[in-house]
Amino acid sequence: IFLSVVIVAAVICNLWCAARLGRCLPHKPLEAAESTLPPMVAFLRSLPTNAWVYVAISALHALHGVAWGQFAVPLIELLLADIAKKWRVLLLGALSAAGGVVAFLLTWPAERTGLYSVILWTFRAKVAAATVL
């Protein structure tokens, strides 16, 4: 319920700000000849297959990040139920720290190879790890 209230408040605030900003902008009608943007459907159809693969892999990568953030603690609690709580908390902290260090150290190779390559190899590694498990 709290999240719903926050979302509604943010939407109302954005609409109010946009309405106030709209009064300050010049009101010039957009002519069809002035528009240089293609129609949205034509733009989406013109995207190459690699772009759609990139979008799909990025979505799966984001989904994995959200799922890990939501379920890491209950999963560790379930899998390591016979280990003391102190060690489970330390393990979760160590995993988070190790992930941060690895992400920081991989920024330089990622700059050289490009974001697409990094996300593609990350996705491949995750699929391989999931297959092994």
N, CA and C of each residue as an Amber inpcrd file, in Angstrom:
protein
   399
   0.8350000  -1.1860000   0.0000000   0.0000000   0.0000000   0.0000000
   0.8790000   1.2490000   0.0000000   1.9600000   1.1960000   0.7810000
   2.8620000   2.3530000   0.8400000   3.4340000   2.6760000  -0.5340000
   3.8570000   1.6390000  -1.2510000   4.4330000   1.8470000  -2.5780000
   3.4000000   2.4440000  -3.5270000   2.1540000   2.0130000  -3.4280000
   1.0960000   2.5700000  -4.2800000   0.8930000   4.0480000  -3.9940000
   0.9190000   4.4170000  -2.7240000   0.7450000   5.8280000  -2.3420000
   1.9090000   6.6610000  -2.8810000   3.1220000   6.1340000  -2.7740000
   4.2930000   6.8550000  -3.2750000   4.2140000   7.0260000  -4.7930000
   3.7940000   5.9810000  -5.5020000   3.6860000   6.0650000  -6.9600000
   2.6280000   7.0850000  -7.3640000   1.4860000   7.0540000  -6.7220000
   0.4160000   8.0100000  -7.0380000   0.8840000   9.4360000  -6.7450000
   1.5730000   9.6400000  -5.6240000   2.0800000  10.9700000  -5.2860000
   3.0990000  11.4440000  -6.3160000   3.9740000  10.5380000  -6.7760000
   4.9700000  10.9150000  -7.7800000   4.3100000  11.2810000  -9.1020000
   3.2880000  10.5220000  -9.5060000   2.5830000  10.8230000 -10.7520000
   1.8820000  12.1680000 -10.6590000   1.2150000  12.4280000  -9.5520000
   0.5230000  13.7090000  -9.3720000   1.5130000  14.8650000  -9.3850000
   2.6430000  14.6820000  -8.7030000   3.6750000  15.7280000  -8.6730000
   4.2240000  15.9900000 -10.0720000   4.4860000  14.9460000 -10.8430000
   4.9970000  15.1150000 -12.2040000   3.9760000  15.7990000 -13.1050000
   2.7040000  15.4100000 -12.9880000   1.6740000  16.0520000 -13.7970000
   1.5290000  17.5250000 -13.4400000   1.5960000  17.8450000 -12.1730000
   1.4880000  19.2330000 -11.7230000   2.6660000  20.0570000 -12.2510000
   3.8770000  19.4890000 -12.1590000   5.0610000  20.1970000 -12.6630000
   4.9840000  20.3820000 -14.1720000   4.5120000  19.3830000 -14.8880000
   4.3910000  19.4870000 -16.3420000   3.3590000  20.5410000 -16.7250000
   2.2720000  20.6200000 -15.9650000   1.2460000  21.6270000 -16.2540000
   1.7940000  23.0310000 -16.0180000   2.5580000  23.2090000 -14.9680000
   3.1530000  24.5280000 -14.6880000   4.2020000  24.8800000 -15.7230000
   4.9810000  23.9080000 -16.1600000   6.0110000  24.1510000 -17.1590000
   5.3860000  24.4490000 -18.5210000   4.2600000  23.8280000 -18.8110000
   3.5870000  24.0410000 -20.0850000   3.1660000  25.4830000 -20.2940000
   2.8680000  26.1910000 -19.2230000   2.4710000  27.5960000 -19.3460000
   3.6500000  28.4810000 -19.7440000   4.8660000  28.0390000 -19.4520000
   6.0570000  28.8420000 -19.7560000   6.5760000  28.6200000 -21.1630000
   6.1980000  27.5360000 -21.7920000   6.6920000  27.2140000 -23.1220000
   5.8640000  27.9170000 -24.1910000   6.5040000  28.2860000 -25.2980000
   5.7270000  28.9120000 -26.3830000   4.8100000  27.8770000 -27.0300000
   3.6010000  28.3050000 -27.3400000   2.6140000  27.4040000 -27.9270000
   2.6380000  27.5550000 -29.4430000   3.4480000  26.7350000 -30.0940000
   3.5490000  26.7490000 -31.5400000   3.0460000  25.4050000 -32.0510000
   2.0480000  25.3880000 -32.9160000   1.5460000  24.1080000 -33.4040000
   2.6120000  23.4090000 -34.2530000   2.7000000  22.1150000 -34.0890000
   3.6620000  21.3090000 -34.8370000   3.0670000  20.9450000 -36.1840000
   3.7000000  21.4100000 -37.2270000   3.2510000  21.1120000 -38.5740000
   3.7670000  19.7400000 -38.9870000   3.0590000  19.0840000 -39.8600000
   3.4710000  17.7660000 -40.3330000   4.7950000  17.8370000 -41.0820000
   5.0330000  18.9410000 -41.7770000   6.2740000  19.0780000 -42.5400000
   7.4800000  19.2860000 -41.6140000   7.2600000  19.8320000 -40.4310000
   8.3500000  20.0970000 -39.5130000   8.7740000  18.8440000 -38.7520000
   7.9200000  17.8770000 -38.6660000   8.2160000  16.6790000 -37.8960000
   9.2280000  15.8120000 -38.6450000  10.3310000  15.4930000 -37.9850000
  11.3550000  14.6550000 -38.5990000  11.3830000  13.2630000 -37.9950000
  10.5280000  12.9960000 -37.0360000  10.5050000  11.6890000 -36.3910000
   9.6290000  10.7190000 -37.1680000  10.0920000   9.4760000 -37.3560000
   9.2360000   8.4990000 -38.0350000   8.1320000   8.0250000 -37.0940000
   7.0750000   7.4540000 -37.6330000   6.0410000   6.8990000 -36.7620000
   6.6430000   5.7900000 -35.8840000   6.1170000   5.6230000 -34.7100000
   6.6930000   4.6920000 -33.7380000   6.7020000   3.2520000 -34.2650000
   5.6360000   2.8200000 -34.8920000   5.5750000   1.4440000 -35.3900000
   6.6130000   1.2280000 -36.4820000   6.7790000   2.2060000 -37.3570000
   7.7840000   2.0790000 -38.4190000   9.1840000   2.0270000 -37.8230000
   9.4110000   2.8240000 -36.7900000  10.7200000   2.7990000 -36.1320000
  10.9930000   1.4370000 -35.4920000  10.0040000   0.8930000 -34.7880000
  10.1900000  -0.4000000 -34.1310000  10.4050000  -1.5190000 -35.1500000
   9.7190000  -1.4640000 -36.2750000   9.8970000  -2.4890000 -37.3070000
  11.2470000  -2.3730000 -38.0010000  11.8210000  -1.1840000 -37.9870000
  13.0900000  -0.9850000 -38.6880000  14.2940000  -1.4280000 -37.8510000
  14.0900000  -1.7220000 -36.5750000  15.2100000  -2.1320000 -35.7360000
  15.7460000  -3.4890000 -36.1850000  17.0700000  -3.6430000 -36.2350000
  17.6370000  -4.9330000 -36.6420000  17.4690000  -5.9840000 -35.5560000
  17.7150000  -7.2140000 -35.9100000  17.5670000  -8.3300000 -34.9760000
  18.4870000  -8.1580000 -33.7720000  19.7070000  -7.6690000 -34.0010000
  20.6430000  -7.4700000 -32.8880000  20.0890000  -6.5110000 -31.8420000
  19.3460000  -5.5090000 -32.2800000  18.7640000  -4.5660000 -31.3240000
  17.7340000  -5.2620000 -30.4480000  16.9130000  -6.1290000 -31.0530000
  15.9040000  -6.8510000 -30.2770000  16.5610000  -7.8540000 -29.3300000
  17.6480000  -8.4870000 -29.7810000  18.3820000  -9.4070000 -28.8960000
  18.9610000  -8.6350000 -27.7240000  19.5120000  -7.4640000 -27.9940000
  20.0630000  -6.6260000 -26.9280000  18.9780000  -6.2300000 -25.9270000
  17.8140000  -5.8500000 -26.4230000  16.7090000  -5.4800000 -25.5280000
  16.2940000  -6.6740000 -24.6730000  16.1920000  -7.8480000 -25.2850000
  15.7850000  -9.0440000 -24.5390000  16.8210000  -9.4210000 -23.4830000
  18.0920000  -9.3910000 -23.8540000  19.1390000  -9.7490000 -22.8910000
  19.2050000  -8.7120000 -21.7680000  19.0530000  -7.4480000 -22.1010000
  19.0500000  -6.4070000 -21.0600000  17.8750000  -6.5970000 -20.1040000
  16.7220000  -6.9540000 -20.6380000  15.5510000  -7.1860000 -19.7870000
  15.7680000  -8.3850000 -18.8790000  16.3370000  -9.4560000 -19.4200000
  16.6180000 -10.6290000 -18.5890000  17.6670000 -10.3280000 -17.5310000
  18.6550000  -9.5120000 -17.8870000  19.6870000  -9.1200000 -16.9300000
  19.0750000  -8.2990000 -15.7850000  18.2080000  -7.3730000 -16.1330000
  17.5400000  -6.5710000 -15.1050000  16.6250000  -7.4440000 -14.2500000
  15.9290000  -8.3880000 -14.8780000  15.0670000  -9.3070000 -14.1420000
  15.8700000 -10.1270000 -13.1470000  17.0370000 -10.5930000 -13.5640000
  17.8870000 -11.3640000 -12.6640000  18.3530000 -10.5100000 -11.4900000
  18.7270000  -9.2680000 -11.7560000  19.1580000  -8.3820000 -10.6700000
  18.0580000  -8.1310000  -9.6600000  16.8510000  -7.9070000 -10.1450000
  15.7180000  -7.6820000  -9.2390000  15.3950000  -8.9530000  -8.4590000
  15.3990000 -10.0840000  -9.1500000  15.0960000 -11.3480000  -8.4690000
  16.1390000 -11.6470000  -7.4020000  17.4190000 -11.4270000  -7.7030000
  18.4620000 -11.6780000  -6.7070000  18.2980000 -10.7270000  -5.5240000
  17.9920000  -9.4630000  -5.8000000  17.8020000  -8.5100000  -4.7140000
  16.6240000  -8.8650000  -3.8270000  15.5700000  -9.4340000  -4.4040000
  14.3750000  -9.7610000  -3.6290000  14.4930000 -11.0810000  -2.8800000
  15.1610000 -12.0490000  -3.4870000  15.1190000 -13.3980000  -2.9450000
  16.4420000 -13.9190000  -2.4100000  17.4900000 -13.1010000  -2.3800000
  18.7940000 -13.5760000  -1.9060000  18.7370000 -13.9540000  -0.4340000
  18.1640000 -13.1120000   0.3810000  18.1260000 -13.3810000   1.8230000
  17.2760000 -14.6120000   2.1410000  16.0180000 -14.7270000   1.6420000
  15.2660000 -15.9490000   1.9480000  15.9090000 -17.2090000   1.3850000
  16.5500000 -17.0830000   0.2170000  17.1960000 -18.2470000  -0.3760000
  18.3720000 -18.7220000   0.4740000  19.1740000 -17.7860000   0.9440000
  20.3010000 -18.1620000   1.8110000  19.7890000 -18.7150000   3.1320000
  18.7310000 -18.1380000   3.6580000  18.1390000 -18.6580000   4.8920000
  17.6650000 -20.0990000   4.7110000  17.0740000 -20.3780000   3.5660000
  16.5500000 -21.7160000   3.3020000  17.6630000 -22.7260000   3.0390000
  18.6270000 -22.3470000   2.2150000  19.6820000 -23.2790000   1.8410000
  20.6780000 -23.5430000   2.9630000  20.9060000 -22.5540000   3.7870000
  21.8990000 -22.6930000   4.8480000  21.2460000 -22.6380000   6.2310000
  20.1390000 -23.3220000   6.3860000  19.3860000 -23.2670000   7.6380000
  20.1470000 -23.8670000   8.8120000  21.0490000 -24.8150000   8.5570000
  21.7610000 -25.4660000   9.6520000  23.0210000 -24.7130000  10.0860000
  23.3470000 -23.6010000   9.4410000  24.5070000 -22.7830000   9.8010000
  24.0260000 -21.6220000  10.6620000  24.8690000 -21.1700000  11.5710000
  24.5070000 -20.0850000  12.4930000  24.1490000 -18.8100000  11.7240000
  23.2260000 -18.0530000  12.3010000  22.7310000 -16.8290000  11.6630000
  23.8690000 -15.8490000  11.3890000  24.8220000 -15.7620000  12.2870000
  25.9470000 -14.8390000  12.1260000  26.7110000 -15.1370000  10.8360000
  26.9380000 -16.4070000  10.5330000  27.6910000 -16.7830000   9.3460000
  26.8770000 -16.5530000   8.0750000  25.5740000 -16.7260000   8.1580000
  24.7340000 -16.4560000   6.9850000  24.7480000 -14.9730000   6.6430000
  24.6790000 -14.1250000   7.6680000  24.7210000 -12.6760000   7.4440000
  26.0760000 -12.2750000   6.8740000  27.1530000 -12.8420000   7.4210000
  28.4900000 -12.5480000   6.9100000  28.6450000 -13.0070000   5.4570000
  28.0660000 -14.1650000   5.1200000  28.1310000 -14.6670000   3.7450000
  27.4150000 -13.7270000   2.7870000  26.2360000 -13.2670000   3.1780000
  25.4850000 -12.3490000   2.3200000  26.2410000 -11.0430000   2.1260000
  26.8380000 -10.5270000   3.1920000  27.6440000  -9.3090000   3.0790000
  28.8670000  -9.5180000   2.2130000  29.5160000 -10.6800000   2.3620000
  30.7020000 -10.9740000   1.5560000  30.3350000 -11.1160000   0.0760000
  29.1930000 -11.7380000  -0.2120000  28.7620000 -11.8590000  -1.6070000
  28.4950000 -10.4890000  -2.2330000  27.8560000  -9.6200000  -1.4710000
  27.5780000  -8.2700000  -1.9790000  28.8740000  -7.4980000  -2.1990000
  29.7930000  -7.5870000  -1.2480000  31.0710000  -6.8860000  -1.3890000
  31.8690000  -7.4340000  -2.5610000  31.9020000  -8.7470000  -2.7040000
  32.6470000  -9.3540000  -3.8090000  32.0450000  -8.9330000  -5.1490000
  30.7270000  -8.8990000  -5.2230000  30.0840000  -8.4460000  -6.4590000
  30.4240000  -7.0050000  -6.7880000  30.4590000  -6.1430000  -5.7840000
  30.8280000  -4.7440000  -6.0050000  32.2620000  -4.5930000  -6.4660000
  33.1690000  -5.3470000  -5.8660000  34.5850000  -5.2820000  -6.2570000
  34.7730000  -5.7780000  -7.6840000  34.1360000  -6.8970000  -8.0200000
  34.2550000  -7.4370000  -9.3760000  33.6710000  -6.4590000 -10.3980000
  32.5290000  -5.8750000 -10.0860000  31.9340000  -4.9020000 -11.0020000
  32.8440000  -3.6920000 -11.1860000  33.4700000  -3.2430000 -10.1140000
  34.3930000  -2.1020000 -10.2170000  35.6160000  -2.4540000 -11.0520000
  36.1810000  -3.6260000 -10.8250000  37.3840000  -4.0220000 -11.5550000
  37.1180000  -4.3050000 -13.0290000  35.8870000  -4.6500000 -13.3590000
  35.5600000  -4.9400000 -14.7560000  35.1350000  -3.7050000 -15.5580000
  35.1500000  -2.5350000 -14.9350000  34.7570000  -1.3400000 -15.6790000
  35.7380000  -1.0090000 -16.7940000  37.0350000  -1.2270000 -16.5610000
  38.0230000  -0.9100000 -17.6020000  37.9460000  -1.8790000 -18.7810000
  37.9010000  -3.1900000 -18.5570000  37.7070000  -4.0680000 -19.7240000
  36.3640000  -3.8200000 -20.4200000  35.3490000  -3.4550000 -19.6470000
  34.0390000  -3.1880000 -20.2500000  34.0870000  -1.9590000 -21.1430000
  34.8880000  -0.9720000 -20.7770000  35.0200000   0.2130000 -21.6230000
  35.6340000  -0.1370000 -22.9630000  36.5930000  -1.0470000 -22.9450000
  37.2680000  -1.4180000 -24.1900000  36.3850000  -2.2810000 -25.0820000
  35.6170000  -3.1970000 -24.4940000  34.8410000  -4.1260000 -25.3190000
  33.4500000  -3.6110000 -25.6520000  32.8880000  -2.7610000 -24.8460000
  31.5560000  -2.2290000 -25.1080000  30.5030000  -2.9010000 -24.2440000
  29.4200000  -2.1820000 -24.0010000  28.3610000  -2.6460000 -23.1210000
  27.6530000  -3.8800000 -23.6770000  27.4270000  -3.9100000 -24.9640000
  26.7310000  -5.0500000 -25.5740000  27.4960000  -6.3410000 -25.3080000
  28.7860000  -6.3220000 -25.5090000  29.6020000  -7.5120000 -25.2980000
  29.5930000  -7.9410000 -23.8360000  29.6700000  -6.9760000 -22.9330000
  29.6770000  -7.2960000 -21.4990000  28.3610000  -7.9490000 -21.0880000
  27.2500000  -7.3710000 -21.5010000  25.9560000  -7.9320000 -21.1270000
  25.7570000  -9.3010000 -21.7760000  26.2140000  -9.4650000 -23.0160000
  26.0820000 -10.7550000 -23.6870000  26.8770000 -11.8390000 -22.9630000
  28.1250000 -11.5520000 -22.6020000  28.9420000 -12.5540000 -21.9050000
  28.4390000 -12.8040000 -20.4890000  27.9070000 -11.7770000 -19.8440000
  27.3070000 -11.9700000 -18.5200000  26.1100000 -12.9000000 -18.6170000
  25.2790000 -12.6780000 -19.6280000  24.1110000 -13.5270000 -19.8260000
  24.5280000 -14.9650000 -20.1220000  25.5390000 -15.1370000 -20.9620000
  26.0190000 -16.4830000 -21.2620000  26.5500000 -17.1840000 -20.0130000
  27.2760000 -16.4370000 -19.1720000  27.8070000 -17.0310000 -17.9390000
  26.6740000 -17.4320000 -17.0030000  25.6470000 -16.6070000 -16.9080000
  24.5120000 -16.9340000 -16.0450000  23.7690000 -18.1660000 -16.5470000
  23.5940000 -18.2510000 -17.8660000  22.9190000 -19.4170000 -18.4380000
  23.7510000 -20.6790000 -18.1840000  25.0650000 -20.5700000 -18.3650000
  25.9390000 -21.7220000 -18.1290000  25.9040000 -22.1490000 -16.6520000
  25.9340000 -21.1790000 -15.7570000  25.8740000 -21.5030000 -14.3210000
  24.5370000 -22.1320000 -13.9570000  23.4690000 -21.6190000 -14.5200000
  22.1350000 -22.1820000 -14.2350000  22.0160000 -23.5880000 -14.7970000
  22.6350000 -23.8300000 -15.9510000  22.5870000 -25.1600000 -16.5370000
  23.3580000 -26.1620000 -15.6800000  24.5010000 -25.7320000 -15.1590000
  25.3090000 -26.6130000 -14.3180000  24.6000000 -26.9130000 -13.0040000
  23.9710000 -25.9060000 -12.4370000  23.2660000 -26.1030000 -11.1560000
  22.0370000 -26.9430000 -11.3590000
